[in-house]
mmCIF file of C-alpha atoms in Angstrom:
data_model
loop_
_atom_site.group_PDB
_atom_site.id
_atom_site.type_symbol
_atom_site.label_atom_id
_atom_site.label_comp_id
_atom_site.label_asym_id
_atom_site.label_seq_id
_atom_site.Cartn_x
_atom_site.Cartn_y
_atom_site.Cartn_z
ATOM 1 C CA MET F 1 127.669 -207.457 -100.369
ATOM 2 C CA ALA F 2 129.312 -207.924 -96.985
ATOM 3 C CA LYS F 3 128.878 -205.242 -94.341
ATOM 4 C CA PRO F 4 131.983 -203.594 -92.953
ATOM 5 C CA ASN F 5 133.325 -204.860 -89.638
ATOM 6 C CA VAL F 6 131.110 -202.503 -87.643
ATOM 7 C CA VAL F 7 128.781 -205.311 -86.577
ATOM 8 C CA ASN F 8 129.068 -205.844 -82.852
ATOM 9 C CA LYS F 9 128.973 -209.121 -80.964
ATOM 10 C CA GLU F 10 125.383 -208.637 -79.744
ATOM 11 C CA ASP F 11 124.147 -208.089 -83.306
ATOM 12 C CA LEU F 12 125.988 -211.196 -84.464
ATOM 13 C CA ILE F 13 124.309 -213.209 -81.703
ATOM 14 C CA LYS F 14 120.920 -211.986 -82.992
ATOM 15 C CA TYR F 15 121.846 -213.028 -86.526
ATOM 16 C CA ALA F 16 123.136 -216.359 -85.226
ATOM 17 C CA LYS F 17 119.806 -217.029 -83.468
ATOM 18 C CA GLU F 18 117.988 -216.220 -86.699
ATOM 19 C CA CYS F 19 120.307 -218.545 -88.616
ATOM 20 C CA LEU F 20 119.810 -221.305 -86.050
ATOM 21 C CA VAL F 21 116.033 -221.081 -86.347
ATOM 22 C CA ASP F 22 116.157 -220.986 -90.163
ATOM 23 C CA LYS F 23 118.719 -223.733 -90.719
ATOM 24 C CA GLY F 24 118.513 -225.862 -87.565
ATOM 25 C CA ILE F 25 121.484 -226.969 -85.506
ATOM 26 C CA GLU F 26 122.515 -229.602 -88.053
ATOM 27 C CA LYS F 27 123.183 -226.972 -90.768
ATOM 28 C CA PHE F 28 124.331 -224.213 -88.433
ATOM 29 C CA THR F 29 127.839 -223.051 -89.419
ATOM 30 C CA LEU F 30 129.880 -219.910 -88.946
ATOM 31 C CA ARG F 31 129.669 -219.419 -92.719
ATOM 32 C CA ALA F 32 125.856 -219.593 -92.545
ATOM 33 C CA VAL F 33 125.861 -217.008 -89.748
ATOM 34 C CA ALA F 34 128.118 -214.730 -91.810
ATOM 35 C CA GLU F 35 125.731 -215.037 -94.769
ATOM 36 C CA THR F 36 122.709 -214.297 -92.563
ATOM 37 C CA ALA F 37 124.458 -211.264 -91.057
ATOM 38 C CA GLY F 38 125.820 -210.091 -94.418
ATOM 39 C CA VAL F 39 129.399 -210.033 -93.146
ATOM 40 C CA THR F 40 132.579 -211.921 -93.901
ATOM 41 C CA GLN F 41 133.554 -215.086 -92.066
ATOM 42 C CA GLY F 42 136.519 -213.135 -90.741
ATOM 43 C CA THR F 43 134.112 -210.862 -88.879
ATOM 44 C CA ILE F 44 132.507 -213.890 -87.254
ATOM 45 C CA TYR F 45 135.911 -215.343 -86.322
ATOM 46 C CA TYR F 46 136.950 -211.977 -84.873
ATOM 47 C CA HIS F 47 134.156 -212.245 -82.294
ATOM 48 C CA PHE F 48 133.880 -216.044 -81.925
ATOM 49 C CA ARG F 49 136.842 -218.387 -82.140
ATOM 50 C CA THR F 50 134.687 -221.474 -82.702
ATOM 51 C CA LYS F 51 131.166 -222.515 -83.529
ATOM 52 C CA GLU F 52 130.857 -223.877 -79.988
ATOM 53 C CA GLN F 53 131.797 -220.496 -78.494
ATOM 54 C CA LEU F 54 129.082 -218.838 -80.579
ATOM 55 C CA LEU F 55 126.547 -221.483 -79.524
ATOM 56 C CA LEU F 56 127.476 -220.987 -75.870
ATOM 57 C CA ASP F 57 127.057 -217.234 -76.248
ATOM 58 C CA ILE F 58 123.609 -217.798 -77.776
ATOM 59 C CA VAL F 59 122.576 -219.988 -74.826
ATOM 60 C CA GLN F 60 123.959 -217.479 -72.346
ATOM 61 C CA ASN F 61 122.174 -214.609 -74.106
ATOM 62 C CA ILE F 62 118.831 -216.426 -74.081
ATOM 63 C CA CYS F 63 119.200 -217.339 -70.405
ATOM 64 C CA GLU F 64 120.264 -213.835 -69.339
ATOM 65 C CA THR F 65 117.471 -212.181 -71.312
ATOM 66 C CA SER F 66 114.919 -214.560 -69.857
ATOM 67 C CA TRP F 67 116.102 -214.056 -66.266
ATOM 68 C CA GLN F 68 116.199 -210.273 -66.680
ATOM 69 C CA GLU F 69 112.594 -210.284 -67.898
ATOM 70 C CA ILE F 70 111.484 -212.569 -65.078
ATOM 71 C CA SER F 71 113.348 -210.609 -62.382
ATOM 72 C CA GLN F 72 111.741 -207.332 -63.485
ATOM 73 C CA ARG F 73 108.271 -208.758 -62.888
ATOM 74 C CA ASN F 74 107.352 -208.398 -59.238
ATOM 75 C CA ASP F 75 103.763 -209.445 -59.835
ATOM 76 C CA HIS F 76 103.269 -213.105 -60.703
ATOM 77 C CA MET F 77 107.015 -213.646 -61.152
ATOM 78 C CA ILE F 78 106.759 -217.427 -60.742
ATOM 79 C CA ASP F 79 103.845 -217.647 -63.180
ATOM 80 C CA HIS F 80 105.933 -215.710 -65.709
ATOM 81 C CA ALA F 81 108.953 -217.981 -65.111
ATOM 82 C CA ILE F 82 106.836 -221.102 -65.646
ATOM 83 C CA ALA F 83 105.275 -219.635 -68.804
ATOM 84 C CA SER F 84 108.744 -218.721 -70.098
ATOM 85 C CA ALA F 85 110.058 -222.257 -69.495
ATOM 86 C CA LYS F 86 106.944 -223.783 -71.048
ATOM 87 C CA SER F 87 107.312 -221.610 -74.167
ATOM 88 C CA ARG F 88 110.700 -223.228 -74.864
ATOM 89 C CA CYS F 89 109.478 -226.768 -74.082
ATOM 90 C CA SER F 90 108.589 -228.668 -77.253
ATOM 91 C CA TYR F 91 109.557 -231.574 -79.452
ATOM 92 C CA ASP F 92 111.263 -229.143 -81.836
ATOM 93 C CA SER F 93 112.713 -226.671 -79.308
ATOM 94 C CA HIS F 94 115.710 -225.028 -80.984
ATOM 95 C CA PHE F 95 116.915 -223.719 -77.634
ATOM 96 C CA HIS F 96 116.896 -227.090 -75.905
ATOM 97 C CA LYS F 97 118.348 -228.929 -78.918
ATOM 98 C CA LEU F 98 121.172 -226.408 -78.800
ATOM 99 C CA PHE F 99 121.540 -226.589 -75.023
ATOM 100 C CA PHE F 100 121.620 -230.389 -74.821
ATOM 101 C CA SER F 101 123.910 -230.658 -77.865
ATOM 102 C CA LEU F 102 126.332 -228.422 -75.983
ATOM 103 C CA VAL F 103 125.913 -230.554 -72.841
ATOM 104 C CA ALA F 104 126.871 -233.644 -74.880
ATOM 105 C CA SER F 105 129.860 -231.781 -76.372
ATOM 106 C CA SER F 106 130.948 -230.697 -72.908
ATOM 107 C CA PHE F 107 131.741 -234.265 -71.878
ATOM 108 C CA ASN F 108 134.832 -234.040 -74.075
ATOM 109 C CA ASN F 109 135.468 -230.303 -73.855
ATOM 110 C CA VAL F 110 136.409 -228.773 -70.502
ATOM 111 C CA GLU F 111 135.914 -225.206 -71.756
ATOM 112 C CA ILE F 112 132.324 -225.854 -72.848
ATOM 113 C CA ARG F 113 131.627 -227.756 -69.612
ATOM 114 C CA GLY F 114 132.915 -224.858 -67.518
ATOM 115 C CA LYS F 115 130.877 -222.281 -69.447
ATOM 116 C CA LEU F 116 127.681 -224.364 -69.179
ATOM 117 C CA ALA F 117 128.332 -224.828 -65.466
ATOM 118 C CA GLU F 118 128.560 -221.029 -65.100
ATOM 119 C CA ILE F 119 125.253 -220.603 -66.943
ATOM 120 C CA ILE F 120 123.498 -223.194 -64.772
ATOM 121 C CA ILE F 121 124.950 -221.725 -61.567
ATOM 122 C CA THR F 122 123.703 -218.287 -62.630
ATOM 123 C CA GLU F 123 120.250 -219.743 -63.343
ATOM 124 C CA ASN F 124 120.187 -221.505 -59.971
ATOM 125 C CA GLU F 125 121.191 -218.282 -58.208
ATOM 126 C CA ALA F 126 118.544 -216.289 -60.094
ATOM 127 C CA LEU F 127 115.897 -218.832 -59.161
ATOM 128 C CA THR F 128 117.020 -218.805 -55.525
ATOM 129 C CA GLY F 129 116.917 -214.997 -55.492
ATOM 130 C CA ASN F 130 113.436 -214.960 -56.976
ATOM 131 C CA LEU F 131 112.260 -217.568 -54.478
ATOM 132 C CA SER F 132 113.709 -215.583 -51.564
ATOM 133 C CA ASN F 133 111.666 -212.589 -52.762
ATOM 134 C CA LEU F 134 108.575 -214.791 -52.848
ATOM 135 C CA TRP F 135 109.060 -216.980 -49.779
ATOM 136 C CA THR F 136 109.946 -215.705 -46.321
ATOM 137 C CA ASP F 137 111.190 -219.188 -45.444
ATOM 138 C CA THR F 138 111.543 -222.585 -47.064
ATOM 139 C CA PRO F 139 108.253 -224.451 -47.516
ATOM 140 C CA ILE F 140 109.728 -227.687 -46.162
ATOM 141 C CA GLU F 141 112.046 -227.685 -43.176
ATOM 142 C CA GLY F 142 115.500 -228.969 -44.020
ATOM 143 C CA VAL F 143 115.328 -227.979 -47.721
ATOM 144 C CA SER F 144 117.117 -224.662 -48.253
ATOM 145 C CA LEU F 145 116.025 -222.011 -50.740
ATOM 146 C CA GLU F 146 119.274 -222.704 -52.648
ATOM 147 C CA THR F 147 118.280 -226.349 -53.022
ATOM 148 C CA TRP F 148 114.764 -225.339 -54.125
ATOM 149 C CA GLY F 149 116.350 -223.191 -56.843
ATOM 150 C CA ILE F 150 118.481 -226.107 -58.045
ATOM 151 C CA LEU F 151 115.554 -228.551 -57.921
ATOM 152 C CA LEU F 152 113.175 -226.283 -59.811
ATOM 153 C CA ASN F 153 115.816 -225.617 -62.474
ATOM 154 C CA ALA F 154 116.404 -229.378 -62.776
ATOM 155 C CA ILE F 155 112.663 -230.000 -63.154
ATOM 156 C CA VAL F 156 112.450 -227.502 -66.020
ATOM 157 C CA ASP F 157 115.484 -229.047 -67.768
ATOM 158 C CA GLY F 158 114.112 -232.551 -67.180
ATOM 159 C CA LEU F 159 110.749 -231.619 -68.686
ATOM 160 C CA ALA F 160 112.580 -230.189 -71.701
ATOM 161 C CA VAL F 161 114.459 -233.471 -72.223
ATOM 162 C CA GLN F 162 111.231 -235.441 -72.098
ATOM 163 C CA ALA F 163 109.496 -233.073 -74.531
ATOM 164 C CA LEU F 164 112.435 -233.329 -76.962
ATOM 165 C CA LEU F 165 112.290 -237.118 -76.885
ATOM 166 C CA GLN F 166 108.521 -237.674 -76.879
ATOM 167 C CA LYS F 167 106.537 -236.109 -79.695
ATOM 168 C CA ASP F 168 103.308 -236.497 -77.700
ATOM 169 C CA PHE F 169 104.686 -235.348 -74.331
ATOM 170 C CA PRO F 170 101.805 -233.741 -72.369
ATOM 171 C CA ILE F 171 103.323 -230.246 -72.076
ATOM 172 C CA GLU F 172 100.091 -228.427 -71.216
ATOM 173 C CA LYS F 173 99.036 -230.891 -68.524
ATOM 174 C CA THR F 174 102.523 -231.209 -67.055
ATOM 175 C CA TYR F 175 103.126 -227.457 -66.823
ATOM 176 C CA LYS F 176 99.657 -226.898 -65.384
ATOM 177 C CA GLU F 177 100.448 -229.418 -62.644
ATOM 178 C CA PHE F 178 103.952 -227.976 -62.185
ATOM 179 C CA ALA F 179 102.310 -224.595 -61.546
ATOM 180 C CA GLN F 180 100.007 -226.339 -59.071
ATOM 181 C CA LEU F 181 103.059 -227.779 -57.291
ATOM 182 C CA ILE F 182 104.540 -224.301 -56.932
ATOM 183 C CA SER F 183 101.189 -222.998 -55.715
ATOM 184 C CA GLY F 184 101.112 -225.763 -53.105
ATOM 185 C CA LEU F 185 104.598 -224.820 -51.941
ATOM 186 C CA ASN F 186 103.499 -221.161 -51.732
ATOM 187 C CA ASN F 187 100.537 -222.231 -49.591
ATOM 188 C CA LEU F 188 102.880 -224.082 -47.234
ATOM 189 C CA VAL F 189 104.944 -220.919 -46.776
ATOM 190 C CA ARG F 190 101.828 -218.827 -46.130
ATOM 191 C CA LYS F 191 100.589 -221.304 -43.504
ATOM 192 C CA GLU F 192 103.931 -221.112 -41.710
ATOM 193 C CA ASP F 193 103.793 -217.311 -41.761
ATOM 194 C CA LYS F 194 100.464 -217.271 -39.900
#
């Protein structure tokens, strides 16, 4: 039996994530989300005009939750950020399949492109803010903290693409060396501070 329309948007996003994991992006529909949530399709349409809007809200929710968790960790913040990115990096990553499917859709949909741009800008700003808390100055002269934030975000997204496309992508080795790269940059900053 369908639940009354007292389900809020945040709860529907949780149900939609559950549905996405259970059914995969290929079988993900607003009807499937309604069934998972135990509500009518009308309830879903009340909160989300289209499947794409719901998918964008899922991506935004995952990103915001992740950045909130990372930002609250003053100790080993970068290690936590790398571990968080690594946990979503796999051949079968639902998050990255969703994210890159939306990127592909955005080439023909200005609204999706704008929303994804907002999400990426927010991620870049969060990374830059976290780096400015970690580094007193840029590790390499001429490369701003803002650019470091963009570059590190691009590295994480690039690793995700490779992991999605290569079943045997060396995730463990690559993320271990990525952490080593960050450690090397931290050492450069510390040397400059002395």
